[in-house]
Short mmCIF file of C-alpha atoms and ligand atoms in Angstrom, two decimals:
data_model
loop_
_atom_site.label_atom_id
_atom_site.label_comp_id
_atom_site.label_asym_id
_atom_site.label_seq_id
_atom_site.Cartn_x
_atom_site.Cartn_y
_atom_site.Cartn_z
CA MET A 7 0.80 21.11 7.18
CA SER A 8 -2.55 21.20 5.63
CA ASP A 9 -5.26 23.15 7.69
CA THR A 10 -8.45 20.84 7.28
CA ASN A 11 -9.35 19.72 10.59
CA MET A 12 -9.12 15.81 10.85
CA SER A 13 -10.66 16.32 14.66
CA GLY A 14 -12.77 12.54 15.84
CA LYS A 15 -11.23 11.04 11.89
CA VAL A 16 -10.20 7.41 12.82
CA ILE A 17 -7.66 6.39 10.07
CA VAL A 18 -5.94 3.33 10.00
CA ILE A 19 -2.66 3.38 8.43
CA THR A 20 -0.34 0.34 7.70
CA GLY A 21 3.40 0.96 7.00
CA ALA A 22 3.53 4.41 9.64
CA THR A 23 6.68 2.98 11.31
CA SER A 24 8.89 4.37 8.32
CA GLY A 25 9.60 6.40 5.20
CA ILE A 26 6.06 7.99 3.53
CA GLY A 27 3.27 6.47 6.12
CA GLN A 28 4.93 7.56 9.37
CA VAL A 29 5.22 10.73 7.75
CA ALA A 30 1.72 10.16 7.14
CA ALA A 31 0.43 9.59 10.09
CA GLU A 32 2.16 11.80 11.79
CA GLN A 33 0.74 15.08 9.71
CA LEU A 34 -2.56 13.07 9.93
CA ALA A 35 -2.23 12.50 13.25
CA GLY A 36 -1.33 16.58 13.40
CA MET A 37 -4.39 17.53 12.54
CA GLY A 38 -6.24 16.17 14.60
CA ALA A 39 -7.13 12.57 13.38
CA ARG A 40 -6.89 9.52 15.48
CA ILE A 41 -4.49 7.17 13.99
CA VAL A 42 -4.97 3.74 14.50
CA GLN A 43 -1.74 1.79 12.84
CA VAL A 44 -0.07 -1.78 11.98
CA ALA A 45 2.64 -2.71 12.48
CA ARG A 46 5.25 -5.68 12.30
CA ASP A 47 8.73 -4.67 15.21
CA ARG A 48 7.71 -4.16 17.93
CA GLU A 49 10.29 -1.21 19.07
CA ARG A 50 9.75 0.74 15.94
CA GLY A 51 6.15 0.79 16.69
CA GLU A 52 6.72 1.90 20.08
CA ALA A 53 8.75 4.92 18.15
CA ALA A 54 6.01 5.40 15.88
CA MET A 55 3.51 5.59 18.76
CA ASN A 56 5.23 8.15 21.49
CA ARG A 57 6.51 10.21 17.77
CA LEU A 58 2.64 10.53 17.25
CA ARG A 59 0.50 10.62 21.45
CA GLU A 60 4.11 14.39 21.86
CA LEU A 61 1.56 16.15 18.12
CA ARG A 62 -1.81 15.55 20.36
CA PRO A 63 -1.32 14.59 23.84
CA GLY A 64 -5.05 13.11 24.66
CA VAL A 65 -5.07 11.28 21.13
CA ALA A 66 -5.95 7.31 21.97
CA HIS A 67 -3.86 6.29 19.15
CA ALA A 68 -3.55 2.67 18.20
CA ILE A 69 -1.51 0.36 17.70
CA TYR A 70 -1.86 -3.62 16.36
CA TYR A 71 0.33 -5.97 15.77
CA ALA A 72 1.21 -7.60 12.23
CA ASP A 73 3.00 -9.73 9.54
CA LEU A 74 1.85 -8.79 7.07
CA SER A 75 3.59 -10.82 4.66
CA ARG A 76 1.46 -13.92 5.99
CA LEU A 77 -2.06 -14.04 5.20
CA SER A 78 -3.28 -15.87 9.11
CA GLU A 79 -1.69 -12.92 10.59
CA MET A 80 -3.48 -9.89 8.29
CA LYS A 81 -7.66 -11.68 8.41
CA ARG A 82 -6.33 -11.63 12.64
CA VAL A 83 -5.61 -8.36 12.69
CA ALA A 84 -8.01 -6.93 10.06
CA ALA A 85 -10.01 -9.07 12.86
CA GLU A 86 -8.64 -7.00 16.50
CA ILE A 87 -9.68 -3.69 14.44
CA ALA A 88 -12.50 -4.85 13.09
CA ALA A 89 -13.58 -5.62 16.61
CA ALA A 90 -11.96 -2.76 18.34
CA GLN A 91 -12.95 0.50 15.94
CA PRO A 92 -16.44 0.66 15.32
CA HIS A 93 -15.79 3.65 14.21
CA VAL A 94 -12.73 4.11 9.99
CA ASP A 95 -13.18 7.06 8.38
CA VAL A 96 -9.81 6.42 6.38
CA LEU A 97 -8.27 3.00 5.79
CA ILE A 98 -4.14 3.71 4.11
CA ASN A 99 -3.32 0.65 2.49
CA ASN A 100 0.37 1.63 2.44
CA ALA A 101 3.27 -1.59 3.09
CA GLY A 102 5.39 -2.03 1.09
CA ALA A 103 8.76 -3.73 0.54
CA MET A 104 10.61 -5.13 -2.94
CA PHE A 105 12.60 -8.50 -2.41
CA GLY A 106 15.28 -8.99 -5.03
CA SER A 107 15.29 -13.00 -4.64
CA ARG A 108 12.15 -15.21 -4.89
CA GLN A 109 10.48 -15.98 -1.07
CA LEU A 110 7.36 -17.79 -0.26
CA THR A 111 5.64 -17.24 2.38
CA GLU A 112 3.76 -19.65 4.52
CA ASP A 113 0.57 -19.97 2.37
CA GLY A 114 3.06 -20.32 -0.37
CA MET A 115 3.01 -16.99 -1.87
CA GLU A 116 5.69 -15.52 -3.10
CA ARG A 117 6.70 -12.38 -0.87
CA THR A 118 6.14 -10.07 -3.05
CA PHE A 119 2.65 -10.30 -4.13
CA ALA A 120 1.12 -10.71 -0.31
CA LEU A 121 2.46 -7.84 1.54
CA ASN A 122 2.42 -5.62 -1.29
CA HIS A 123 -1.33 -6.79 -2.25
CA VAL A 124 -2.88 -9.13 -0.61
CA SER A 125 -2.59 -7.43 2.53
CA TYR A 126 -4.06 -4.48 1.42
CA PHE A 127 -7.48 -7.03 -0.37
CA VAL A 128 -7.51 -8.49 3.06
CA LEU A 129 -6.80 -5.19 5.52
CA THR A 130 -9.43 -3.78 3.26
CA HIS A 131 -12.22 -7.18 2.96
CA GLY A 132 -12.02 -7.24 6.40
CA LEU A 133 -12.77 -3.41 7.53
CA LYS A 134 -15.30 -2.81 4.64
CA ALA A 135 -18.02 -3.55 6.63
CA ARG A 136 -16.34 -0.53 9.21
CA LEU A 137 -16.21 2.56 6.39
CA LEU A 138 -19.36 1.51 4.53
CA ALA A 139 -20.74 2.49 7.98
CA SER A 140 -18.58 5.37 8.75
CA SER A 141 -19.75 6.51 5.33
CA PRO A 142 -18.99 8.54 4.33
CA ALA A 143 -14.75 7.13 4.41
CA ARG A 144 -12.24 7.52 2.11
CA ILE A 145 -9.16 3.85 1.32
CA VAL A 146 -5.99 5.10 -0.16
CA ASN A 147 -3.64 2.73 -2.10
CA THR A 148 -0.02 3.46 -1.70
CA ALA A 149 1.37 2.25 -5.47
CA SER A 150 4.23 3.39 -7.80
CA ASP A 151 4.53 4.94 -10.93
CA ALA A 152 7.05 1.25 -11.14
CA HIS A 153 3.49 0.17 -12.12
CA GLU A 154 4.25 1.23 -15.64
CA PRO A 155 6.01 -0.92 -17.40
CA ALA A 156 4.61 -4.17 -16.30
CA THR A 157 1.76 -7.01 -17.48
CA LEU A 158 -0.35 -8.65 -15.41
CA GLU A 159 0.69 -12.37 -16.27
CA PHE A 160 -2.38 -14.77 -14.36
CA ASP A 161 -0.88 -17.75 -15.56
CA ASP A 162 1.94 -16.24 -12.95
CA LEU A 163 0.41 -14.44 -10.41
CA GLN A 164 3.52 -16.39 -7.55
CA SER A 165 6.10 -14.80 -10.31
CA ALA A 166 8.09 -17.95 -10.32
CA ARG A 167 8.29 -17.40 -13.82
CA ALA A 168 8.64 -13.32 -13.42
CA TYR A 169 12.14 -13.94 -11.02
CA ARG A 170 13.89 -16.08 -13.31
CA GLY A 171 13.74 -13.25 -16.20
CA ASN A 172 16.56 -13.34 -19.01
CA PHE A 173 19.67 -11.04 -19.91
CA TRP A 174 17.18 -8.36 -21.59
CA GLU A 175 14.54 -8.30 -19.10
CA SER A 176 16.91 -8.18 -16.87
CA LEU A 177 19.25 -4.59 -18.94
CA ARG A 178 15.34 -3.52 -18.36
CA TYR A 179 14.23 -3.27 -14.90
CA GLY A 180 17.25 -3.62 -13.22
CA GLY A 181 16.84 -6.93 -11.90
CA PRO A 182 14.25 -9.77 -11.57
CA GLY A 183 13.07 -8.66 -7.74
CA PHE A 184 12.21 -4.55 -9.70
CA LYS A 185 10.41 -6.71 -12.04
CA VAL A 186 7.98 -8.38 -9.52
CA TYR A 187 7.92 -5.31 -7.36
CA ALA A 188 5.98 -3.18 -10.50
CA ARG A 189 3.46 -5.88 -11.13
CA SER A 190 2.77 -5.78 -7.33
CA LYS A 191 2.22 -1.97 -7.73
CA LEU A 192 0.30 -2.60 -10.82
CA CYS A 193 -1.85 -4.82 -9.15
CA ASN A 194 -2.38 -2.20 -6.47
CA ILE A 195 -4.05 0.26 -9.03
CA LEU A 196 -6.31 -2.97 -10.10
CA PHE A 197 -7.54 -3.55 -7.40
CA THR A 198 -7.97 0.56 -6.61
CA ARG A 199 -10.25 1.01 -9.94
CA GLU A 200 -12.19 -2.36 -8.21
CA LEU A 201 -12.99 -1.57 -5.66
CA ALA A 202 -14.24 1.75 -6.61
CA ARG A 203 -16.55 0.26 -8.88
CA ARG A 204 -17.69 -2.23 -6.72
CA LEU A 205 -18.45 0.92 -3.49
CA ALA A 206 -20.13 3.03 -6.53
CA GLY A 207 -23.09 4.82 -4.68
CA THR A 208 -22.09 4.38 -0.81
CA GLY A 209 -20.23 7.22 0.21
CA VAL A 210 -17.24 5.39 0.47
CA THR A 211 -14.55 5.97 -2.08
CA ALA A 212 -11.45 4.78 -3.35
CA ASN A 213 -7.98 6.03 -5.01
CA SER A 214 -4.41 5.31 -5.37
CA LEU A 215 -1.20 7.33 -5.98
CA HIS A 216 2.05 7.51 -6.50
CA PRO A 217 4.13 9.65 -4.35
CA GLY A 218 7.31 10.20 -6.39
CA PHE A 219 11.13 8.53 -5.66
CA VAL A 220 11.56 9.44 -2.10
CA ALA A 221 14.13 8.88 -0.01
CA THR A 222 12.70 6.47 2.86
CA ARG A 223 14.23 2.63 4.12
CA PHE A 224 12.45 1.76 1.27
CA GLY A 225 14.69 -0.69 -0.90
CA ASP A 226 17.46 -1.01 2.06
CA GLU A 227 17.28 -5.08 2.39
CA THR A 228 16.25 -5.81 -1.17
CA GLY A 229 19.38 -6.78 -2.04
CA GLY A 230 21.78 -7.11 -4.66
CA LEU A 231 22.61 -4.42 -7.72
CA ILE A 232 19.09 -2.74 -7.04
CA SER A 233 19.56 -1.80 -3.40
CA PHE A 234 22.98 0.17 -4.65
CA GLY A 235 21.11 1.50 -7.31
CA ILE A 236 18.45 2.55 -5.17
CA ARG A 237 20.46 3.84 -2.33
CA ILE A 238 22.37 6.01 -4.59
CA ALA A 239 19.23 7.04 -7.03
CA LYS A 240 18.44 8.28 -3.38
CA ASN A 241 20.84 11.01 -3.44
CA PHE A 242 18.38 12.90 -5.17
CA ALA A 243 15.28 11.65 -4.29
CA LEU A 244 12.11 13.54 -2.59
CA SER A 245 11.82 13.47 1.07
CA PRO A 246 9.13 11.44 3.11
CA GLN A 247 7.48 15.03 3.85
CA GLN A 248 7.25 15.43 0.05
CA GLY A 249 7.02 11.78 -0.91
CA ALA A 250 3.84 12.10 2.39
CA GLU A 251 1.65 15.09 0.41
CA THR A 252 -0.41 13.01 -1.62
CA LEU A 253 -1.25 10.41 0.45
CA VAL A 254 -1.59 13.42 3.46
CA TYR A 255 -3.84 15.50 0.71
CA LEU A 256 -6.50 11.94 -0.41
CA ALA A 257 -6.90 10.86 3.24
CA SER A 258 -8.44 14.87 4.50
CA SER A 259 -7.81 17.23 1.89
CA PRO A 260 -12.38 18.09 1.41
CA ASP A 261 -11.23 18.68 -2.09
CA VAL A 262 -10.94 14.25 -3.21
CA ALA A 263 -14.60 14.02 -1.35
CA GLY A 264 -16.26 12.10 -4.00
CA VAL A 265 -13.32 11.39 -6.19
CA THR A 266 -12.76 7.87 -6.96
CA GLY A 267 -11.31 5.40 -8.32
CA GLN A 268 -8.68 7.13 -9.86
CA TYR A 269 -4.73 6.98 -9.54
CA PHE A 270 -3.19 10.16 -8.33
CA HIS A 271 0.31 12.13 -8.78
CA LYS A 272 1.44 15.00 -6.91
CA CYS A 273 -1.90 16.04 -6.18
CA ALA A 274 -3.03 15.22 -8.82
CA PRO A 275 -5.14 12.38 -11.30
CA ALA A 276 -2.67 10.51 -13.63
CA THR A 277 -3.19 8.05 -15.91
CA PRO A 278 -1.43 4.98 -15.20
CA SER A 279 -0.68 2.42 -17.67
CA LYS A 280 -2.88 0.88 -20.71
CA GLU A 281 -2.07 -2.23 -18.55
CA ALA A 282 -3.26 -0.60 -14.86
CA GLN A 283 -6.89 0.52 -16.96
CA ASP A 284 -8.04 -2.86 -17.89
CA ASP A 285 -11.07 -3.27 -15.78
CA SER A 286 -11.76 -7.06 -16.90
CA LYS A 287 -7.53 -7.25 -15.45
CA ALA A 288 -9.25 -5.98 -12.48
CA GLN A 289 -12.18 -7.81 -11.83
CA ARG A 290 -10.12 -11.26 -12.93
CA LEU A 291 -7.39 -9.80 -10.45
CA TRP A 292 -10.00 -9.46 -7.81
CA SER A 293 -11.83 -12.98 -8.07
CA GLU A 294 -7.95 -15.33 -8.06
CA THR A 295 -7.07 -12.74 -5.17
CA ALA A 296 -10.29 -13.94 -2.88
CA ALA A 297 -10.07 -16.98 -4.47
CA LEU A 298 -6.57 -16.88 -3.14
CA SER A 299 -7.50 -15.74 0.41
CA GLY A 300 -9.80 -18.62 1.04
CA LEU A 301 -12.54 -15.08 0.61
CA PRO A 302 -15.61 -14.46 -0.72
CA GLU A 303 -15.58 -12.28 -3.85
N1 NAP B 412 10.56 5.59 -1.75
C1 NAP B 412 9.70 5.54 -2.97
O1 NAP B 412 10.49 5.78 -4.08
C2 NAP B 412 8.34 4.68 -3.39
C3 NAP B 412 7.81 5.03 -4.32
C4 NAP B 412 6.84 4.48 -4.56
C5 NAP B 412 5.78 3.91 -3.79
N2 NAP B 412 6.36 4.03 -3.06
C6 NAP B 412 5.61 2.85 -2.27
O2 NAP B 412 5.40 2.94 -0.95
C7 NAP B 412 4.91 2.19 0.30
C8 NAP B 412 6.01 2.42 1.97
O3 NAP B 412 6.77 2.60 1.32
P1 NAP B 412 8.45 2.95 2.14
O4 NAP B 412 9.02 4.37 0.90
O5 NAP B 412 7.89 4.37 2.82
O6 NAP B 412 9.26 2.72 2.30
P2 NAP B 412 9.95 2.47 4.08
O7 NAP B 412 10.30 3.40 4.84
O8 NAP B 412 10.77 0.47 3.86
O9 NAP B 412 8.71 1.89 4.52
C9 NAP B 412 7.83 0.59 4.73
C10 NAP B 412 6.44 0.40 6.11
O10 NAP B 412 6.38 -1.01 5.38
C11 NAP B 412 6.48 -1.33 6.47
N3 NAP B 412 6.03 -3.39 6.51
C12 NAP B 412 7.60 -3.98 5.14
N4 NAP B 412 6.90 -5.55 5.89
C13 NAP B 412 6.35 -5.19 6.84
C14 NAP B 412 5.89 -6.74 6.54
N5 NAP B 412 5.72 -7.65 6.36
N6 NAP B 412 4.77 -6.37 7.86
C15 NAP B 412 3.80 -4.95 8.33
N7 NAP B 412 4.50 -4.07 7.90
C16 NAP B 412 5.86 -4.32 6.90
C17 NAP B 412 7.24 -0.95 7.42
O11 NAP B 412 7.64 -1.69 8.40
P3 NAP B 412 8.93 -1.28 9.40
O12 NAP B 412 9.29 0.29 9.50
O13 NAP B 412 9.31 -2.56 10.06
O14 NAP B 412 10.46 -2.14 8.04
C18 NAP B 412 7.35 0.01 7.00
O15 NAP B 412 6.21 1.07 7.69
C19 NAP B 412 4.50 1.39 -0.09
O16 NAP B 412 4.29 0.32 -0.68
C20 NAP B 412 6.04 1.78 -1.36
O17 NAP B 412 5.73 0.66 -1.84
C21 NAP B 412 7.74 3.94 -2.45
#
């Protein structure tokens, strides 16, 4: 574990009831940080809170509940946290999943897009004032190297076409669910680039990362051939401890205090796909997401 002292730092993290986020939250709490987590399941949320309390008794960790695939809950939870926590040093957008078939949320958004991308956007928007007031501060977005084959099609952001796929695409991606997931992870990198550009000079940094292929609960509920393939592949995957390394590094290391707009893998800057470096697509994605979320640009 790092010897960086995070005492007095407040870290808001999503997806910390399991996998990479759980390990990262526990390690950061072990370094002295106060963890404010957003979870959807009360039983797993309470279990996560009990583990955190045991690590550092006396630190007032907090938990808020929200289904981050629903726009109203993203906005509500961001507003609740902003009202209760005057200080936010680090925001970690990490909750994510892959869905084998196309599902629409109550907002009419495709579920992968809503959870993996729109929740990052809305939570960041809701906590931006707190991060700016706490500058220097950091935003860390969990992306994936799964973004590499993806392209962004603005006339199909809700993946009506992408989920239909075709035989060749199924062979290439292992199923349409993976194609849509890959695109959502491309969105994470493009969002981070545009966010960093907009935050330049404020002391708030924004970086994204690929954690590696990690044996977590990821893929368990995707369904079909993809879940089967992931289950087999997990035998060769990193442990959640290894998978959390870059996340913890970006959230805490003094080495990256002023670094922004980068994509990291193995605690070092990495080069994402050409599509993920397209600044005009990053700007357009920002505008489209703001409009879809009913938020100002
Ligand atoms: N595992 C990998 O190989 C890998 C590789 C690259 C990137 N990633 C990325 O890493 C991140 C974390 O994934 P993981 O591997 O740690 O998977 P995981 O073990 O399945 O954890 C996912 C986390 O997201 C939460 N979550 C899922 N849906 C949610 C919703 N609707 N509302 C609120 N929270 C929700 C889960 O909560 P519950 O406990 O309630 O399910 C859980 O805490 C994801 O963004 C994923 O895309 C993973």
